[in-house]
Coordinates of C-alpha atoms and ligand atoms in Angstrom, one line a residue:
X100 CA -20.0 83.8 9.9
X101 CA -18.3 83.4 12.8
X102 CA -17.7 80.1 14.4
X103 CA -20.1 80.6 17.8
X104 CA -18.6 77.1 19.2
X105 CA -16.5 77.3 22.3
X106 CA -14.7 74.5 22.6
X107 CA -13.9 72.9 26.2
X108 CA -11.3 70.0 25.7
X109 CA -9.2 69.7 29.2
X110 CA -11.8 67.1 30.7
X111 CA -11.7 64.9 27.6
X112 CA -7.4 65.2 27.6
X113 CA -7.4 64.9 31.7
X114 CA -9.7 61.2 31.0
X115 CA -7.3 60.1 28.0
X116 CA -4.5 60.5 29.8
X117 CA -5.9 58.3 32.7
X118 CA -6.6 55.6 30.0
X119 CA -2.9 55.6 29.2
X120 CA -1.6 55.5 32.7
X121 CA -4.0 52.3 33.6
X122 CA -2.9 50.8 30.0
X123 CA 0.7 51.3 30.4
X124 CA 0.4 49.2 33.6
X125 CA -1.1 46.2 32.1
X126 CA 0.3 43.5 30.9
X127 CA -1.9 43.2 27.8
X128 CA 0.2 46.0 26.8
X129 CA 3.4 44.5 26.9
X130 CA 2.4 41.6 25.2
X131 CA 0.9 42.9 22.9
X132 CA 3.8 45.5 21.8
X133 CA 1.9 48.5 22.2
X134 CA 3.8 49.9 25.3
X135 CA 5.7 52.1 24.0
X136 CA 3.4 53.7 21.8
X137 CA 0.9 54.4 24.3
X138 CA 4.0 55.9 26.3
X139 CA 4.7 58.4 23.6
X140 CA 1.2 59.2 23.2
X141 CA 0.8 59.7 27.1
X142 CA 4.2 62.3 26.9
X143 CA 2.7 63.8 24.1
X144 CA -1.2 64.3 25.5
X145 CA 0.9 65.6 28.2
X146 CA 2.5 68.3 26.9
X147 CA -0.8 69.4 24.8
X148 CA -3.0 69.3 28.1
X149 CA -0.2 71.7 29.7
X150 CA -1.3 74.5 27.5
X151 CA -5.0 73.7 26.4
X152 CA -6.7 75.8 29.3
X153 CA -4.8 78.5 27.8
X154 CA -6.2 77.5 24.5
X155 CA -9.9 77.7 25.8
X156 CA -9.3 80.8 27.4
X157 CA -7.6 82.6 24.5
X158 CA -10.6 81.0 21.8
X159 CA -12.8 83.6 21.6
X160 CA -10.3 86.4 20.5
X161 CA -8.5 84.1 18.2
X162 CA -10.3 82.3 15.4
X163 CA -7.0 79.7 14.3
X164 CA -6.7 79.1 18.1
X165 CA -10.5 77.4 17.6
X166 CA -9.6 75.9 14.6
X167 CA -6.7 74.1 16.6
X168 CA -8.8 72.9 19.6
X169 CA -11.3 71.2 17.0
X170 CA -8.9 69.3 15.5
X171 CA -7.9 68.6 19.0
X172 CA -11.3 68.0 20.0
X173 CA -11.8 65.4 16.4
X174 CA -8.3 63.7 17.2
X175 CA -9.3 63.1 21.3
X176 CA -12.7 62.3 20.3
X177 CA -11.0 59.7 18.2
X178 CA -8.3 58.5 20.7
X179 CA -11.0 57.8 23.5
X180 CA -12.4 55.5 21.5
X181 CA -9.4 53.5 20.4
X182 CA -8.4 53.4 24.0
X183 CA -11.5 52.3 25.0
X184 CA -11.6 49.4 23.0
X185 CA -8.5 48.5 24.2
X186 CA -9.2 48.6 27.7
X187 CA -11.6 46.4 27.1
X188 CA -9.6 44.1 24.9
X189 CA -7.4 44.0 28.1
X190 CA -10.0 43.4 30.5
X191 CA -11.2 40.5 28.6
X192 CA -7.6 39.2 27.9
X193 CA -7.2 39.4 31.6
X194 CA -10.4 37.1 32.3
X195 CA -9.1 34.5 29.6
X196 CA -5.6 34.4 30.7
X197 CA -7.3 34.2 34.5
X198 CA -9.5 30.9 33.1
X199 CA -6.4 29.4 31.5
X200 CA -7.8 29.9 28.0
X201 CA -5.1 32.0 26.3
X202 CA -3.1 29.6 24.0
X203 CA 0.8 30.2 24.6
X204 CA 1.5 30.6 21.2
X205 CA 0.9 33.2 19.0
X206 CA -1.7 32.5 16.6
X207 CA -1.9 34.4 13.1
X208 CA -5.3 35.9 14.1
X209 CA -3.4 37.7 17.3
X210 CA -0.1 38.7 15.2
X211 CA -2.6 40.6 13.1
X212 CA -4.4 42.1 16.4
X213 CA -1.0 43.0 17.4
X214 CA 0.0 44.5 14.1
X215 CA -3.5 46.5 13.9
X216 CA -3.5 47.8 17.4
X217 CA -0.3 49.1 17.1
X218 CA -0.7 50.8 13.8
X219 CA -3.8 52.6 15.5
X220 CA -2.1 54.1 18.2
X221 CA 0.8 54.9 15.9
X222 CA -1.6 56.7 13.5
X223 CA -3.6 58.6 16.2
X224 CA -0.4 59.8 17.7
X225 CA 1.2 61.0 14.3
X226 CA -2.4 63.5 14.3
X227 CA -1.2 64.7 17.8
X228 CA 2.4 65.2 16.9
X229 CA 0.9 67.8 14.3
X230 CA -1.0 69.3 16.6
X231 CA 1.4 69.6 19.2
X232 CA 3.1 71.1 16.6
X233 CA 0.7 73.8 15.5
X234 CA 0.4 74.8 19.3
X235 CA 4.1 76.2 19.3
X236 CA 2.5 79.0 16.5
X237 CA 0.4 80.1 19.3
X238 CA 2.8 81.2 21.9
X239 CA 0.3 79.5 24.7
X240 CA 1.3 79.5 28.8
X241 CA 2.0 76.3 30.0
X242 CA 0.3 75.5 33.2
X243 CA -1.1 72.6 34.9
X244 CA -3.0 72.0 38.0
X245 CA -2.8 75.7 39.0
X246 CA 1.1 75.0 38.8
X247 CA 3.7 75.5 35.8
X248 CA 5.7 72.9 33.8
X249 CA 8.7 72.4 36.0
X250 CA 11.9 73.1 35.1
X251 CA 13.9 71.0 37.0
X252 CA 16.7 72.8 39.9
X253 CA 18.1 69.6 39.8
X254 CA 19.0 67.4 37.5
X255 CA 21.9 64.3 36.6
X256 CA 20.3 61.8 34.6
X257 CA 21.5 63.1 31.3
X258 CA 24.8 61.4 29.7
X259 CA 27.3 61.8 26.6
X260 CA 27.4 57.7 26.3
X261 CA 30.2 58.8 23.2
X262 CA 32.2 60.2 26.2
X263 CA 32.4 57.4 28.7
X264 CA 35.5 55.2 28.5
X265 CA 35.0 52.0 30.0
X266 CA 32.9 50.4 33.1
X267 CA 31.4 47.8 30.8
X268 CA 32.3 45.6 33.2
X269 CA 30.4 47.4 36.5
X270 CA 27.7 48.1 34.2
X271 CA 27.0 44.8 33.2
X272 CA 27.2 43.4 36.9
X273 CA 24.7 46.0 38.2
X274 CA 22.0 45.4 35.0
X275 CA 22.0 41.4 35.9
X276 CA 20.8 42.5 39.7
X277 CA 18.6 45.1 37.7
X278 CA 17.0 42.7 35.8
X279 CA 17.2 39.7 36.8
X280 CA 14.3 38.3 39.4
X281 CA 16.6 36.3 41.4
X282 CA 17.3 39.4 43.1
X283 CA 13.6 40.5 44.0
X284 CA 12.9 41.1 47.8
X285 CA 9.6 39.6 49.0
X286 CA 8.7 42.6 51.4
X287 CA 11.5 44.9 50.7
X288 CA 12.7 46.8 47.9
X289 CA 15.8 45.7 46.3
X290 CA 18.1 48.5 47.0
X291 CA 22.0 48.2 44.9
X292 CA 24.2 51.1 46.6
X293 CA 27.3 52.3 44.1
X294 CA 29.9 53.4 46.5
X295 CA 33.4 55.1 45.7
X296 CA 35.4 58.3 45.9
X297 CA 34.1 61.5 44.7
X298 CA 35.3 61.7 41.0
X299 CA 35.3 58.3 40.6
X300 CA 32.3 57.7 38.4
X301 CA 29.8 56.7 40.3
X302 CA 27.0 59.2 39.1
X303 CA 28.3 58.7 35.5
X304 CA 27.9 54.3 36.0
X305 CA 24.0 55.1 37.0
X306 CA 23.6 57.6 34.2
X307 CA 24.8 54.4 31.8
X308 CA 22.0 52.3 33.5
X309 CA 19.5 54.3 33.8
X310 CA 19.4 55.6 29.8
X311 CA 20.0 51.8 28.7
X312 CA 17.1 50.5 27.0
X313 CA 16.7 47.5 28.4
X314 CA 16.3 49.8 31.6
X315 CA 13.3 51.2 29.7
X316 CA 11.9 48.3 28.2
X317 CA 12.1 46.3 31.5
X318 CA 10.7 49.1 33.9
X319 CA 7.2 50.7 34.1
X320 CA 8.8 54.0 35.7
X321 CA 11.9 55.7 36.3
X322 CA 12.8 58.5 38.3
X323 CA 16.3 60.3 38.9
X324 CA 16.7 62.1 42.4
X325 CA 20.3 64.1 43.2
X326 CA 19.7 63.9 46.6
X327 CA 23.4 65.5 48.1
X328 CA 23.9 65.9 51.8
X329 CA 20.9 66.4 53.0
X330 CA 18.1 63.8 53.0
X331 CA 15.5 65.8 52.9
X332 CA 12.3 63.7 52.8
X333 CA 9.8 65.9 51.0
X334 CA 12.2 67.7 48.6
X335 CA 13.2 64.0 47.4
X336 CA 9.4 63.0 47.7
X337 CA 8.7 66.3 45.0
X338 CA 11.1 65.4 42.9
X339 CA 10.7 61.8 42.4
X340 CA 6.7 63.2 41.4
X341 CA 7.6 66.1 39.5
X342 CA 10.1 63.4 37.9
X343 CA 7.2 61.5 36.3
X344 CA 5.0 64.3 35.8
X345 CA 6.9 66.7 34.8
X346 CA 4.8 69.9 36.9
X347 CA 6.0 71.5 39.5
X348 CA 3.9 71.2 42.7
X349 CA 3.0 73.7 45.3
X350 CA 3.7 73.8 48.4
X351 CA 2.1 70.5 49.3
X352 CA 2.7 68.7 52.8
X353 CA 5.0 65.5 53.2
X354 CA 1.8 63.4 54.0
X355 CA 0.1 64.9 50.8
X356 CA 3.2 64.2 48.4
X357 CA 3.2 60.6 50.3
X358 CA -0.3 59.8 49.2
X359 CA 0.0 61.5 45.7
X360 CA 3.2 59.2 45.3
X361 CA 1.5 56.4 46.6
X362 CA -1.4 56.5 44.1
X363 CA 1.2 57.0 40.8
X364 CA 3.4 53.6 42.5
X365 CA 0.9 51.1 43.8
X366 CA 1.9 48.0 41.9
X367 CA 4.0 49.8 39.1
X368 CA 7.5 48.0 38.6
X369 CA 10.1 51.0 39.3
X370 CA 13.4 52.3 38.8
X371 CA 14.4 55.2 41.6
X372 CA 18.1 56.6 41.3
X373 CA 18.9 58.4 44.4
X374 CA 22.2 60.3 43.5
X375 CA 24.5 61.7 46.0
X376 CA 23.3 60.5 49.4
X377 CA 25.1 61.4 52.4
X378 CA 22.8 60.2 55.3
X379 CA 23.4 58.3 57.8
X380 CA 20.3 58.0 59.4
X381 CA 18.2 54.7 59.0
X382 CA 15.6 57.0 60.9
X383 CA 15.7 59.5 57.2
X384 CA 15.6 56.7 55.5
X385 CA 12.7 54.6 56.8
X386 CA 9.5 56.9 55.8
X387 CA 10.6 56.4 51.9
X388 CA 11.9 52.9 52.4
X389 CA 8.1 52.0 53.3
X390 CA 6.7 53.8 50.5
X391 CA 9.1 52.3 48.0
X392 CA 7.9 48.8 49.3
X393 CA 4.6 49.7 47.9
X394 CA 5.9 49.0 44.3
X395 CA 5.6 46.0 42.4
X396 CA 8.0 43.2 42.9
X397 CA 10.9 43.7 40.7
X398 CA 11.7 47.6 41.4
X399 CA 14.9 48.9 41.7
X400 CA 16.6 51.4 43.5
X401 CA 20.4 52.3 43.0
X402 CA 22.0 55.3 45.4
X403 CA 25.4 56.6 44.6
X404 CA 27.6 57.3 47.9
X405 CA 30.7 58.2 49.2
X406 CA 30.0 57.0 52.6
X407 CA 30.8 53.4 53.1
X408 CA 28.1 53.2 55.9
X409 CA 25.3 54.1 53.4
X410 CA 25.8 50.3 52.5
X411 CA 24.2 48.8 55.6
X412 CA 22.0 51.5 55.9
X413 CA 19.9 51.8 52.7
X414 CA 21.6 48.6 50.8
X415 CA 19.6 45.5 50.7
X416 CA 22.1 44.4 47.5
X417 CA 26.0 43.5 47.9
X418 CA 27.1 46.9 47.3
X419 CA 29.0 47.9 43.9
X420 CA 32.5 48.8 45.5
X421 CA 33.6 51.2 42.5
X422 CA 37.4 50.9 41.1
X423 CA 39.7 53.2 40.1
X424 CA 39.1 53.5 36.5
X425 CA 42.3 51.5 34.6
X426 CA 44.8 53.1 33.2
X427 CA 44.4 52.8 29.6
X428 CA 41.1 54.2 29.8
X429 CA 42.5 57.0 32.0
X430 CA 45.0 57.6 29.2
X431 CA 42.0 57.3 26.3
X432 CA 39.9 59.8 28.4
X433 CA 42.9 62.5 29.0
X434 CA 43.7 62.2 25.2
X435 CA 40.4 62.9 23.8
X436 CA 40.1 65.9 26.1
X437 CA 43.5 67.6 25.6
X438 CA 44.3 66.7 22.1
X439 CA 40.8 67.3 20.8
X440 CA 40.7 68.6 17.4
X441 CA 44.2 69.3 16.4
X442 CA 46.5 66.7 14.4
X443 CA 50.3 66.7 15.7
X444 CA 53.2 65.4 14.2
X445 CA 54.2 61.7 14.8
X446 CA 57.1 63.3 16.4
X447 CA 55.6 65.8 19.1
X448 CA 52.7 63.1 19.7
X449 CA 55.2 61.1 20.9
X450 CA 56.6 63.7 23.1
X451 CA 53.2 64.9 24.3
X452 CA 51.9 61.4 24.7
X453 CA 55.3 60.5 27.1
X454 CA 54.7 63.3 29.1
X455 CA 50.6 62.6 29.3
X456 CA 50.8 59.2 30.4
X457 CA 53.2 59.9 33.1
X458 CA 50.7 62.8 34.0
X459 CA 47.5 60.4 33.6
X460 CA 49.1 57.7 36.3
X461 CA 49.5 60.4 38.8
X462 CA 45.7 61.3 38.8
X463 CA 45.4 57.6 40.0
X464 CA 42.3 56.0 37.8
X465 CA 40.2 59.4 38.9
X466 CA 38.1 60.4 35.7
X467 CA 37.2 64.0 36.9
X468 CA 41.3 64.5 37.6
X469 CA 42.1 63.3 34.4
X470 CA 39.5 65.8 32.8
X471 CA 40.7 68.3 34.6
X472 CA 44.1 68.0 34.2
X473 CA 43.3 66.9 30.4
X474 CA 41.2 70.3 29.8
X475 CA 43.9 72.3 31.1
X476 CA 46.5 71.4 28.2
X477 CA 43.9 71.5 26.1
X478 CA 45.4 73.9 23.2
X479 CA 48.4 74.0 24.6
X480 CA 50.1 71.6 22.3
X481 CA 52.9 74.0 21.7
X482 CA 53.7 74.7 24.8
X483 CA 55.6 71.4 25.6
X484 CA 57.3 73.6 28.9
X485 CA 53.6 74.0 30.1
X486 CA 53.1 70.0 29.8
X487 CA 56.1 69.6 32.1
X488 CA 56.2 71.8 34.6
X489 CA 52.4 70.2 35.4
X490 CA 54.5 67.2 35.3
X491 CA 57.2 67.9 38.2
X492 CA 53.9 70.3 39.6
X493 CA 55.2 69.4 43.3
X494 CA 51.2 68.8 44.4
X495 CA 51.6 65.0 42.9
X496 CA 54.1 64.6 46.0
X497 CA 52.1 66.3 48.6
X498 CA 50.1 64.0 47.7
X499 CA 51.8 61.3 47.5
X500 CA 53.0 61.8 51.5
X501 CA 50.6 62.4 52.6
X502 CA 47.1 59.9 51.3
X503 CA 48.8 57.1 49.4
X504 CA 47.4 55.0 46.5
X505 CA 43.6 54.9 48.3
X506 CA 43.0 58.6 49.0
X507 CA 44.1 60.5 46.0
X508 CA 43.7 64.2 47.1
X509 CA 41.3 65.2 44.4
X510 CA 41.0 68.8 45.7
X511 CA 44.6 69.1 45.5
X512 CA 44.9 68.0 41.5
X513 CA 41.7 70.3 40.7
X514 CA 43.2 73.1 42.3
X515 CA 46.0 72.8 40.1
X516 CA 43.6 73.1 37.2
X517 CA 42.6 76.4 39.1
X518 CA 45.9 77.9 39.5
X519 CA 46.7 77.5 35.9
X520 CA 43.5 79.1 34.6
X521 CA 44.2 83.0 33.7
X522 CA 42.8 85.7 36.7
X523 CA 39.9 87.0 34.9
X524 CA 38.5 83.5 34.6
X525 CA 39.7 82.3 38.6
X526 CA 37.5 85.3 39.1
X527 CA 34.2 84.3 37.2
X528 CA 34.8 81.0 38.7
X529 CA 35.3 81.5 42.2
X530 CA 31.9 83.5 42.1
X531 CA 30.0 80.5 41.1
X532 CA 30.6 79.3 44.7
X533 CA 27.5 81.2 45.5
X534 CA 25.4 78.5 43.7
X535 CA 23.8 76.0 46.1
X536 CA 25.4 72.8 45.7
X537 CA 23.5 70.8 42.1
X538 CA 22.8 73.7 41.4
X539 CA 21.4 74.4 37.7
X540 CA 22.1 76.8 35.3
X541 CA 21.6 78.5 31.9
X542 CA 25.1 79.6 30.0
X543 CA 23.6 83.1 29.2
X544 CA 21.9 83.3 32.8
X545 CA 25.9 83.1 34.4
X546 CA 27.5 85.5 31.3
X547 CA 24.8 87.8 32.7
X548 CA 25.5 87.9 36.5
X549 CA 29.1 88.4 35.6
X550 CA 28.1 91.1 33.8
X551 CA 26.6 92.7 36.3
X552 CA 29.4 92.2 38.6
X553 CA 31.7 93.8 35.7
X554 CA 34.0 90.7 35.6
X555 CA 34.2 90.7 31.8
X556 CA 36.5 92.8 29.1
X557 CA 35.0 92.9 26.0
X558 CA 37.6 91.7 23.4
X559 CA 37.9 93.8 20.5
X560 CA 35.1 94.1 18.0
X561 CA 33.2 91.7 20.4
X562 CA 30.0 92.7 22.5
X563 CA 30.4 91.8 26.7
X564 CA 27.9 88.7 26.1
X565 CA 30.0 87.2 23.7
X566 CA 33.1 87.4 25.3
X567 CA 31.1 86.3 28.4
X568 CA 30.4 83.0 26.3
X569 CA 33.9 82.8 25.5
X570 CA 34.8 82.8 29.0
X571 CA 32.3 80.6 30.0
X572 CA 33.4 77.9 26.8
X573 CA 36.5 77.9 28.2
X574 CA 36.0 77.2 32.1
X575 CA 34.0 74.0 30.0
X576 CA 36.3 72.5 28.4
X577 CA 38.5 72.6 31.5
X578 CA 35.8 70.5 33.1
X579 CA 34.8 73.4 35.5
X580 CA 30.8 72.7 34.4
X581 CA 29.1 69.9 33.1
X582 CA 25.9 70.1 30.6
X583 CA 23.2 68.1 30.5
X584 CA 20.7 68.3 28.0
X585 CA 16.7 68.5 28.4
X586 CA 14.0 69.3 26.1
X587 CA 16.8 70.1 23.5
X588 CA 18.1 72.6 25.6
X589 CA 21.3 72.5 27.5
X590 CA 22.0 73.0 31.0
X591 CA 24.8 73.5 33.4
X592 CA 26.0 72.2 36.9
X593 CA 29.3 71.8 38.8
X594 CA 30.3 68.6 40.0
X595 CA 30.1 68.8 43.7
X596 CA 34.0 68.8 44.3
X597 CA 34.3 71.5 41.9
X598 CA 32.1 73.3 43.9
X599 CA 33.9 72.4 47.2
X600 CA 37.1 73.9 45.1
X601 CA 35.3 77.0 44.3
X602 CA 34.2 77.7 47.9
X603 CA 37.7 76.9 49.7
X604 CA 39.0 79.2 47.2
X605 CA 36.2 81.8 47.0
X606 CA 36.3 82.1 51.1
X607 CA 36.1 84.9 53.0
X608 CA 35.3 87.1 50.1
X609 CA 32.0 85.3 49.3
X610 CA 29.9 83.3 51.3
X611 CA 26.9 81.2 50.5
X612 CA 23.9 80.9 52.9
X613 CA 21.5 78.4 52.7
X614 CA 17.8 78.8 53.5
X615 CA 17.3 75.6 55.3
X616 CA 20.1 76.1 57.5
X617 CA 21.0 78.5 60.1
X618 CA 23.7 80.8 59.6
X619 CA 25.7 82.7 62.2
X620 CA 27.0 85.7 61.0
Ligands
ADP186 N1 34.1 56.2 32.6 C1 34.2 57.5 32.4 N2 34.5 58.0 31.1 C2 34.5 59.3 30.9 N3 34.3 60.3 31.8 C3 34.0 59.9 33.1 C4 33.9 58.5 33.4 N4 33.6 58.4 34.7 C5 33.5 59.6 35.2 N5 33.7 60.5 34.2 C6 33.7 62.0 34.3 O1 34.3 62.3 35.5 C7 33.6 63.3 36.2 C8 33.2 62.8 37.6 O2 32.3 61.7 37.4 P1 31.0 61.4 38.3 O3 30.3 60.3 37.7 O4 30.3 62.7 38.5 O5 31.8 61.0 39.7 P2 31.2 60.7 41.1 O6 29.7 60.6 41.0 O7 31.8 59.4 41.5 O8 31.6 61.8 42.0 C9 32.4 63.7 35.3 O9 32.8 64.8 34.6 C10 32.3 62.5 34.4 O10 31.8 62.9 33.1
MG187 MG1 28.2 61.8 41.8

């Protein structure tokens, strides 16, 4: 007979995952080494509460869809009681350690407490991670609070650690003032502003610290903003939410994303990156500034500039006055993007390596020259005249003339990059100038907007999309895009000077017009 049973599980999910949000916060957690667990059960409870309404609504149609929402309904059933107990526990440790009762040392009673309430957690979250696996059977919309699972325009806190060279040095500078509470403001936030060129590696320094884990074991909550040229108050406010929650909101207003904000940060000890800021305004800045004080003591927030001034704007920290990066690591990051997978002979390496070096000091300690330049030879190991003439390329002397040792002309050296790439690809290139600046994207999403501009020749035997790949590979590994990876699945940006390339060269053919600026035509 059929099961008559409808089962209505959001309520119970929506209530767990408060449990885990107040649980996280407390310091019982933490000292008791369930933390992290609870975290991974919260992401987890999240995801399966982004498709249950679904679930409930599909039910009635689809008998193994039932079946799934009571085991969900057995395993939550089970999980609000374990959480329970523990926020009791934690209430009462509270009270104790408030009385000065809690002994300092661990006794063996707690070490087992510890060990038990860990292993709880650990087994009530292995039952979820089955079931959030048995959901992906179901094909199920994701949505949450009227809103879908966000998928982020912009994005930067993802980072190859096997591909950075160097900055040990920076990094382990700006984690003491990270970490360390001799840095903590009594009414402000602490804010530690990264400044340098563009190029220079300031966004890829706060990727480093923000994916450390003793970045995650120290703070409660992180949250990566790009914020670029404009400071706009209530796209940065959306972000730093949808950040944490992973939903995109709807059009909600600036005092409404203030008080949401407010409610998720009261007393939690944050991390915010602000990427990319250009303002400056103190006036922009003050609104978040005073939200941000609402955290608890010990939060963080690092901003990436180019503007010098940003320092006495936003900094409260000594700002991080970013170097050129030295030459050996210049030289190590050059050779493991041009010689990448072949093997030379001892005698053309050393050819190759002569001409490289001279090559690498001329970029002058700029990482995203040195990949540029690097991912142009790439393959071209043969071609020893090609090596040269980028050599004696007379744009290291305009440059030279004209900015000197502190002003390399960046544009200049990536434009070189550009001239050598073959037409068909300056073409698929230059159109990418009509992306908004950050701007994210899927490989096969551009392959298919140069299709339907015709800009690719199928090769032979080889359908358009997959020569379309193979033109996009190849901008790649000339550093023309960067990938990021999230939720297993990569993604794409430009850097923002190679998208200030590919709109000096792009103009007046295309022109890019953005919504929240007028435009005279
Ligand atoms: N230390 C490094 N090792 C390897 N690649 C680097 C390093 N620093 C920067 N890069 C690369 O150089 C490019 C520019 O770096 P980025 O951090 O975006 O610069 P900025 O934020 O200062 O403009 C990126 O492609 C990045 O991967
Ligand atoms: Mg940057």
């Amino acid at each position: 007979m059929a099961d008559p049973t409808s089962y209505v599980i959001k309520p119970v999910v929506d209530i767990i995952l408060k449990s885990t949000t107040k649980l996280i916060r407390e310091e019982f957690s933490r000292v008791h080494g369930i933390k992290k667990v609870i975290k991974d059960l919260e992401s987890k409870l999240t995801s399966i509460q982004s498709v249950v309404e679904d679930a409930e609504n599909k039910q009635v149609n689809e008998p193994h869809l039932k079946d799934w929402l009571r085991k969900l309904q057995n395993a939550a059933s089970d999980a609000e009681d374990i959480l329970d107990a523990f926020t009791t526990e934690a209430y009462l440790w509270k009270q104790r350690q408030k009385e000065h009762k809690f002994p300092t040392t661990l006794s063996i009673s707690r070490t087992s407490y510890k060990r038990d309430a860990a292993h709880k957690i650990e087994k009530i979250l292995e039952r979820f991670n089955r079931i959030a696996k048995e959901k992906e059977a179901f094909h199920l919309n994701i949505k949450v609070n009227g809103g879908d699972i966000v998928s982020p325009n912009y994005t930067g806190y993802f980072v190859d650690k096997s591909g950075v060279v160097g900055r040990e040095d920076d990094k382990e500078r700006i984690m003491h003032v990270l970490l360390s509470n001799e840095f903590d403001k009594e009414r402000d936030v602490s804010v530690i502003p990264i400044i340098g060129m563009g190029g220079l590696g300031k966004t890829t320094l706060a990727q480093l610290l923000f994916n450390d884990e003793r970045v995650n074991e120290h703070f409660e909550a992180k949250m990566w903003v790009c914020v670029i040229v404009q400071f706009d108050l209530t796209r940065i406010l959306k972000e730093m939410i949808q950040f944490h929650s992973k939903m995109k909101l709807d059009d909600s207003s600036t005092s409404d994303l203030q008080s949401r904000l407010l409610e998720y940060m009261v007393g939690q000890c944050f991390l915010l990156v602000l990427d990319d800021v250009w303002t400056e305004d103190y006036l922009k800045w003050e609104p978040l500034k005073d939200l941000l004080k609402q955290g608890a003591k010990g939060s963080r927030v690092l901003v990436t500039s180019r503007i010098t001034k940003v320092k006495d704007i936003i900094g409260t920290q000594p700002p991080h006055l970013l170097g050129y990066l030295p030459g050996e690591e210049c030289w190590s990051l050059f050779a493991k993007t041009a010689f990448q997978g072949v093997s030379l002979s001892s005698q053309r390496q050393e050819v190759l390596e002569d001409i490289g070096r001279e090559i690498v000091r001329k970029c002058k300690g700029l990482p995203l020259a040195v990949k540029a330049i690097g991912g142009l030879l790439r393959g071209c190991v043969d071609d020893v005249n090609k090596w040269r003439k980028i050599q004696s390329s007379e744009i290291w002397e305009i440059e030279e003339e004209n900015s000197g040792y502190d002003k390399p002309k960046i544009l200049a050296i990536l434009k070189l990059s550009y001239d050598h790439l073959p037409s068909h690809l300056k073409r698929c290139f230059s159109y990418c100038s009509l992306f908004p600046k950050a701007y994210i994207f899927h490989k096969e999403e551009l392959v298919k907007l140069w299709l339907a501009q015709r800009f690719i020749q199928a090769r032979e035997q080889e359908k358009e999309e997959e020569t379309g790949i193979k033109y996009f590979d190849e901008l790649f590994v000339r550093s023309f895009f960067q990938v990021s990876v999230i939720d297993n699945k990569e993604i794409f940006n430009m850097h923002d000077l190679i998208h200030d390339l590919a709109l000096s060269i792009s103009s007046p053919s295309c022109c890019l017009i953005n919504d929240n600026e007028p435009y005279n035509f």
